[in-house]
PDB file of C-alpha atoms in Angstrom:
ATOM      1  CA  MET H   1       0.000   0.000   0.000  1.00 40.00           C
ATOM      2  CA  TRP H   2       1.218   3.496  -0.821  1.00 42.00           C
ATOM      3  CA  LYS H   3       2.316   5.386   2.264  1.00 44.00           C
ATOM      4  CA  TRP H   4       0.748   8.689   1.125  1.00 47.00           C
ATOM      5  CA  ASN H   5      -2.681   7.067   1.068  1.00 47.00           C
ATOM      6  CA  LYS H   6      -2.360   5.522   4.534  1.00 51.00           C
ATOM      7  CA  ARG H   7      -4.582   7.093   7.153  1.00 56.00           C
ATOM      8  CA  ASP H   8      -4.587   6.504  10.897  1.00 61.00           C
ATOM      9  CA  PRO H   9      -8.007   5.708  12.350  1.00 64.00           C
ATOM     10  CA  PHE H  10     -10.055   8.718  13.432  1.00 72.00           C
ATOM     11  CA  VAL H  11     -10.433   9.064  17.195  1.00 65.00           C
ATOM     12  CA  GLU H  12     -13.923   9.460  18.603  1.00 70.00           C
ATOM     13  CA  ASN H  13     -14.774  12.734  20.322  1.00 70.00           C
ATOM     14  CA  TRP H  14     -11.818  14.769  19.071  1.00 81.00           C
ATOM     15  CA  TYR H  15     -10.757  17.357  16.476  1.00 87.00           C
ATOM     16  CA  TYR H  16      -9.105  17.176  13.050  1.00 90.00           C
ATOM     17  CA  HIS H  17      -7.659  19.727  10.664  1.00 92.00           C
ATOM     18  CA  ILE H  18      -8.870  18.559   7.252  1.00 91.00           C
ATOM     19  CA  TYR H  19      -7.797  20.133   4.003  1.00 89.00           C
ATOM     20  CA  ASN H  20      -7.468  19.586   0.299  1.00 88.00           C
ATOM     21  CA  ARG H  21      -6.615  21.564  -2.785  1.00 84.00           C
ATOM     22  CA  TRP H  22      -7.608  21.491  -6.387  1.00 82.00           C
ATOM     23  CA  PHE H  23      -5.525  19.586  -8.903  1.00 77.00           C
ATOM     24  CA  ASN H  24      -2.475  21.556 -10.049  1.00 72.00           C
ATOM     25  CA  LYS H  25      -3.514  24.422  -7.734  1.00 75.00           C
ATOM     26  CA  VAL H  26      -6.135  25.490 -10.279  1.00 76.00           C
ATOM     27  CA  THR H  27      -8.551  28.204  -9.148  1.00 77.00           C
ATOM     28  CA  ILE H  28     -11.920  26.511  -8.766  1.00 78.00           C
ATOM     29  CA  PHE H  29     -13.716  28.998  -6.536  1.00 82.00           C
ATOM     30  CA  ASN H  30     -13.683  31.700  -9.172  1.00 81.00           C
ATOM     31  CA  ASN H  31     -16.914  33.490  -8.282  1.00 88.00           C
ATOM     32  CA  ARG H  32     -19.470  33.934  -5.504  1.00 90.00           C
ATOM     33  CA  LEU H  33     -21.676  31.153  -6.880  1.00 92.00           C
ATOM     34  CA  CYS H  34     -18.863  28.587  -6.511  1.00 88.00           C
ATOM     35  CA  PHE H  35     -18.203  29.522  -2.883  1.00 90.00           C
ATOM     36  CA  GLU H  36     -21.903  29.441  -2.083  1.00 92.00           C
ATOM     37  CA  ARG H  37     -22.466  26.069  -3.763  1.00 93.00           C
ATOM     38  CA  PHE H  38     -19.592  24.478  -1.819  1.00 92.00           C
ATOM     39  CA  TYR H  39     -20.967  25.906   1.427  1.00 93.00           C
ATOM     40  CA  LEU H  40     -24.481  24.603   0.676  1.00 94.00           C
ATOM     41  CA  ILE H  41     -23.127  21.142  -0.141  1.00 94.00           C
ATOM     42  CA  ILE H  42     -21.310  21.065   3.204  1.00 93.00           C
ATOM     43  CA  ILE H  43     -24.460  22.126   5.068  1.00 93.00           C
ATOM     44  CA  LYS H  44     -26.472  19.425   3.293  1.00 94.00           C
ATOM     45  CA  TYR H  45     -24.094  16.614   4.265  1.00 94.00           C
ATOM     46  CA  LEU H  46     -23.553  17.860   7.830  1.00 92.00           C
ATOM     47  CA  LYS H  47     -27.259  17.167   8.367  1.00 92.00           C
ATOM     48  CA  GLU H  48     -26.739  13.605   7.135  1.00 91.00           C
ATOM     49  CA  TYR H  49     -23.685  12.997   9.357  1.00 90.00           C
ATOM     50  CA  GLU H  50     -24.836  14.082  12.801  1.00 86.00           C
ATOM     51  CA  HIS H  51     -21.643  12.872  14.530  1.00 86.00           C
ATOM     52  CA  ILE H  52     -19.534  15.327  12.556  1.00 89.00           C
ATOM     53  CA  LYS H  53     -19.449  18.938  13.716  1.00 88.00           C
ATOM     54  CA  MET H  54     -17.880  21.672  11.597  1.00 89.00           C
ATOM     55  CA  VAL H  55     -15.976  23.861  14.033  1.00 87.00           C
ATOM     56  CA  SER H  56     -14.223  26.114  11.556  1.00 90.00           C
ATOM     57  CA  TYR H  57     -13.693  26.521   7.819  1.00 91.00           C
ATOM     58  CA  SER H  58     -11.982  28.607   5.196  1.00 92.00           C
ATOM     59  CA  PHE H  59     -12.504  28.409   1.438  1.00 92.00           C
ATOM     60  CA  LEU H  60      -9.770  29.864  -0.712  1.00 91.00           C
ATOM     61  CA  PRO H  61      -9.676  30.052  -4.524  1.00 89.00           C
ATOM     62  CA  ASN H  62      -7.649  26.845  -4.887  1.00 88.00           C
ATOM     63  CA  HIS H  63      -8.063  24.964  -1.592  1.00 90.00           C
ATOM     64  CA  PHE H  64     -10.074  24.629   1.588  1.00 92.00           C
ATOM     65  CA  HIS H  65      -9.526  23.974   5.299  1.00 93.00           C
ATOM     66  CA  PHE H  66     -11.884  22.585   7.940  1.00 92.00           C
ATOM     67  CA  ILE H  67     -11.633  21.924  11.634  1.00 91.00           C
ATOM     68  CA  ILE H  68     -13.989  19.035  12.265  1.00 90.00           C
ATOM     69  CA  ARG H  69     -14.959  17.449  15.542  1.00 86.00           C
ATOM     70  CA  ASN H  70     -15.575  13.719  15.419  1.00 82.00           C
ATOM     71  CA  CYS H  71     -18.246  13.559  18.121  1.00 80.00           C
ATOM     72  CA  GLU H  72     -19.163  10.729  20.446  1.00 70.00           C
ATOM     73  CA  ASN H  73     -20.058   7.575  18.510  1.00 67.00           C
ATOM     74  CA  GLY H  74     -18.509   9.105  15.398  1.00 57.00           C
ATOM     75  CA  THR H  75     -16.366   6.848  13.265  1.00 61.00           C
ATOM     76  CA  GLY H  76     -13.557   7.507  10.864  1.00 62.00           C
ATOM     77  CA  THR H  77     -15.662   5.919   8.195  1.00 73.00           C
ATOM     78  CA  GLN H  78     -18.226   8.682   8.640  1.00 82.00           C
ATOM     79  CA  ILE H  79     -15.593  11.407   8.219  1.00 85.00           C
ATOM     80  CA  SER H  80     -14.244   9.706   5.108  1.00 86.00           C
ATOM     81  CA  GLU H  81     -17.743   9.283   3.673  1.00 88.00           C
ATOM     82  CA  PHE H  82     -18.626  12.904   4.483  1.00 91.00           C
ATOM     83  CA  MET H  83     -15.499  14.196   2.756  1.00 89.00           C
ATOM     84  CA  LYS H  84     -16.012  11.912  -0.221  1.00 90.00           C
ATOM     85  CA  LYS H  85     -19.603  13.093  -0.641  1.00 93.00           C
ATOM     86  CA  ILE H  86     -18.902  16.831  -0.408  1.00 92.00           C
ATOM     87  CA  GLN H  87     -15.903  16.604  -2.729  1.00 89.00           C
ATOM     88  CA  TRP H  88     -17.764  14.459  -5.261  1.00 90.00           C
ATOM     89  CA  ALA H  89     -20.903  16.639  -5.147  1.00 93.00           C
ATOM     90  CA  TYR H  90     -18.905  19.825  -5.718  1.00 90.00           C
ATOM     91  CA  CYS H  91     -16.825  18.225  -8.459  1.00 85.00           C
ATOM     92  CA  ARG H  92     -19.959  17.053 -10.255  1.00 87.00           C
ATOM     93  CA  TRP H  93     -21.645  20.468  -9.928  1.00 89.00           C
ATOM     94  CA  HIS H  94     -18.526  22.344 -11.073  1.00 84.00           C
ATOM     95  CA  ARG H  95     -17.952  20.122 -14.110  1.00 83.00           C
ATOM     96  CA  ILE H  96     -21.553  20.613 -15.239  1.00 84.00           C
ATOM     97  CA  ASN H  97     -21.473  24.394 -14.766  1.00 84.00           C
ATOM     98  CA  PHE H  98     -17.882  25.113 -15.829  1.00 77.00           C
ATOM     99  CA  PRO H  99     -16.934  22.262 -18.208  1.00 73.00           C
ATOM    100  CA  LEU H 100     -13.890  23.966 -19.709  1.00 67.00           C
ATOM    101  CA  ASP H 101     -12.175  25.025 -16.469  1.00 58.00           C
ATOM    102  CA  ILE H 102     -10.139  21.885 -15.841  1.00 56.00           C
ATOM    103  CA  GLY H 103     -11.450  19.425 -18.372  1.00 54.00           C
ATOM    104  CA  THR H 104     -13.395  16.267 -17.739  1.00 57.00           C
ATOM    105  CA  LYS H 105     -10.537  13.768 -17.723  1.00 61.00           C
ATOM    106  CA  LEU H 106      -8.256  15.390 -15.153  1.00 61.00           C
ATOM    107  CA  PRO H 107      -8.667  14.704 -11.430  1.00 66.00           C
ATOM    108  CA  PHE H 108     -10.437  17.456  -9.542  1.00 72.00           C
ATOM    109  CA  PHE H 109      -8.503  17.232  -6.279  1.00 72.00           C
ATOM    110  CA  GLU H 110      -4.787  16.598  -5.814  1.00 73.00           C
ATOM    111  CA  TRP H 111      -5.417  13.891  -3.235  1.00 73.00           C
ATOM    112  CA  ARG H 112      -8.187  12.209  -1.284  1.00 77.00           C
ATOM    113  CA  PHE H 113      -7.994  14.715   1.597  1.00 86.00           C
ATOM    114  CA  LYS H 114      -5.512  15.246   4.392  1.00 86.00           C
ATOM    115  CA  ALA H 115      -6.433  14.990   8.050  1.00 86.00           C
ATOM    116  CA  LYS H 116      -4.241  15.995  10.986  1.00 87.00           C
ATOM    117  CA  TYR H 117      -5.175  14.921  14.477  1.00 86.00           C
ATOM    118  CA  ILE H 118      -5.285  17.923  16.825  1.00 87.00           C
ATOM    119  CA  GLU H 119      -3.693  16.626  20.015  1.00 86.00           C
ATOM    120  CA  THR H 120      -3.986  19.507  22.501  1.00 87.00           C
ATOM    121  CA  GLU H 121      -6.134  22.527  23.289  1.00 84.00           C
ATOM    122  CA  GLN H 122      -3.269  24.871  22.353  1.00 85.00           C
ATOM    123  CA  TYR H 123      -2.796  23.112  19.017  1.00 86.00           C
ATOM    124  CA  LEU H 124      -6.567  23.412  18.438  1.00 86.00           C
ATOM    125  CA  GLU H 125      -6.383  27.185  18.998  1.00 84.00           C
ATOM    126  CA  GLN H 126      -3.403  27.409  16.606  1.00 84.00           C
ATOM    127  CA  CYS H 127      -5.261  25.391  13.969  1.00 87.00           C
ATOM    128  CA  LEU H 128      -8.350  27.568  14.374  1.00 86.00           C
ATOM    129  CA  ALA H 129      -6.198  30.652  13.858  1.00 85.00           C
ATOM    130  CA  TYR H 130      -4.443  29.083  10.868  1.00 88.00           C
ATOM    131  CA  VAL H 131      -7.704  28.132   9.175  1.00 88.00           C
ATOM    132  CA  ASN H 132      -9.406  31.467   9.784  1.00 87.00           C
ATOM    133  CA  PHE H 133      -6.436  33.713   8.942  1.00 86.00           C
ATOM    134  CA  ASN H 134      -5.469  31.680   5.868  1.00 88.00           C
ATOM    135  CA  PRO H 135      -6.884  34.325   3.464  1.00 88.00           C
ATOM    136  CA  LEU H 136      -4.448  36.840   5.010  1.00 84.00           C
ATOM    137  CA  LYS H 137      -1.564  34.407   4.681  1.00 85.00           C
ATOM    138  CA  HIS H 138      -2.306  34.081   0.956  1.00 84.00           C
ATOM    139  CA  ASN H 139      -2.708  37.857   0.539  1.00 87.00           C
ATOM    140  CA  LEU H 140      -6.327  37.629  -0.603  1.00 88.00           C
ATOM    141  CA  VAL H 141      -7.308  40.518   1.684  1.00 89.00           C
ATOM    142  CA  LYS H 142      -5.536  42.953   3.990  1.00 89.00           C
ATOM    143  CA  ASN H 143      -8.198  42.698   6.708  1.00 85.00           C
ATOM    144  CA  ILE H 144      -9.852  39.379   7.592  1.00 83.00           C
ATOM    145  CA  GLN H 145     -13.127  41.256   8.123  1.00 85.00           C
ATOM    146  CA  ASP H 146     -13.220  41.716   4.334  1.00 89.00           C
ATOM    147  CA  TYR H 147     -13.138  37.989   3.555  1.00 86.00           C
ATOM    148  CA  LYS H 148     -16.536  36.330   3.610  1.00 89.00           C
ATOM    149  CA  TRP H 149     -15.590  32.657   3.124  1.00 88.00           C
ATOM    150  CA  THR H 150     -14.168  31.889   6.532  1.00 88.00           C
ATOM    151  CA  SER H 151     -15.767  31.039   9.870  1.00 85.00           C
ATOM    152  CA  TYR H 152     -13.798  33.887  11.475  1.00 79.00           C
ATOM    153  CA  HIS H 153     -17.025  35.941  11.512  1.00 73.00           C
ATOM    154  CA  GLN H 154     -18.809  33.227  13.517  1.00 72.00           C
ATOM    155  CA  LEU H 155     -16.149  32.624  16.191  1.00 66.00           C
ATOM    156  CA  ASP H 156     -15.226  34.174  19.497  1.00 61.00           C
ATOM    157  CA  THR H 157     -11.875  35.378  18.210  1.00 60.00           C
ATOM    158  CA  LYS H 158     -10.255  36.125  21.592  1.00 61.00           C
ATOM    159  CA  LYS H 159      -8.593  32.695  21.691  1.00 58.00           C
ATOM    160  CA  ILE H 160      -7.238  32.727  18.153  1.00 57.00           C
ATOM    161  CA  ILE H 161      -6.214  36.366  17.698  1.00 59.00           C
ATOM    162  CA  LYS H 162      -3.101  35.791  19.829  1.00 53.00           C
ATOM    163  CA  TYR H 163      -1.799  33.408  17.123  1.00 53.00           C
ATOM    164  CA  LYS H 164      -2.413  35.747  14.184  1.00 55.00           C
ATOM    165  CA  ASN H 165       1.204  36.959  13.824  1.00 56.00           C
ATOM    166  CA  LEU H 166       2.538  33.431  14.288  1.00 53.00           C
ATOM    167  CA  ILE H 167       0.252  32.211  11.507  1.00 51.00           C
ATOM    168  CA  LEU H 168       1.293  34.931   9.101  1.00 48.00           C
ATOM    169  CA  SER H 169       5.001  34.506   9.723  1.00 53.00           C
ATOM    170  CA  GLU H 170       5.977  30.913  10.400  1.00 50.00           C
ATOM    171  CA  LEU H 171       3.248  28.418  11.245  1.00 46.00           C
ATOM    172  CA  GLU H 172       2.518  25.871   8.512  1.00 49.00           C
ATOM    173  CA  PHE H 173       0.225  22.858   8.489  1.00 42.00           C
TER     174      PHE H 173
END
């Protein structure tokens, strides 16, 4: 088995930083409709997978980040199925609506998805800051208040604001 495809089992009742990017770093979220469709797909499948809680998110033009909590009685299979369904649903929608963007034969995502286990409360706060300040890191906006496609606007930012400068200078995930 290929090492890059190996995944440790998901732990019940804990947090994960999940992310993926589009094949060849192509810009897929190229207008408001694309961002909104991805968000609506996520909302739809969160209702189906009640043991998965979206804690934080950020959608950037060529990739996305989530912090997901695998709640009590949640299984790794559910997280994998959830991610498969949202990625497949968005891929299908995008290929129908924008058939010439990346072609129909190329893969849509660079990989299945990556998931990092968040071991401590401090690491969780750092991941939350990383996910929510990611648009600043990629110079999409100068003020995070101006970027709509992040959960920053829905969080109590007191815990994550202390990591903002660390995120913008050196922290990588």
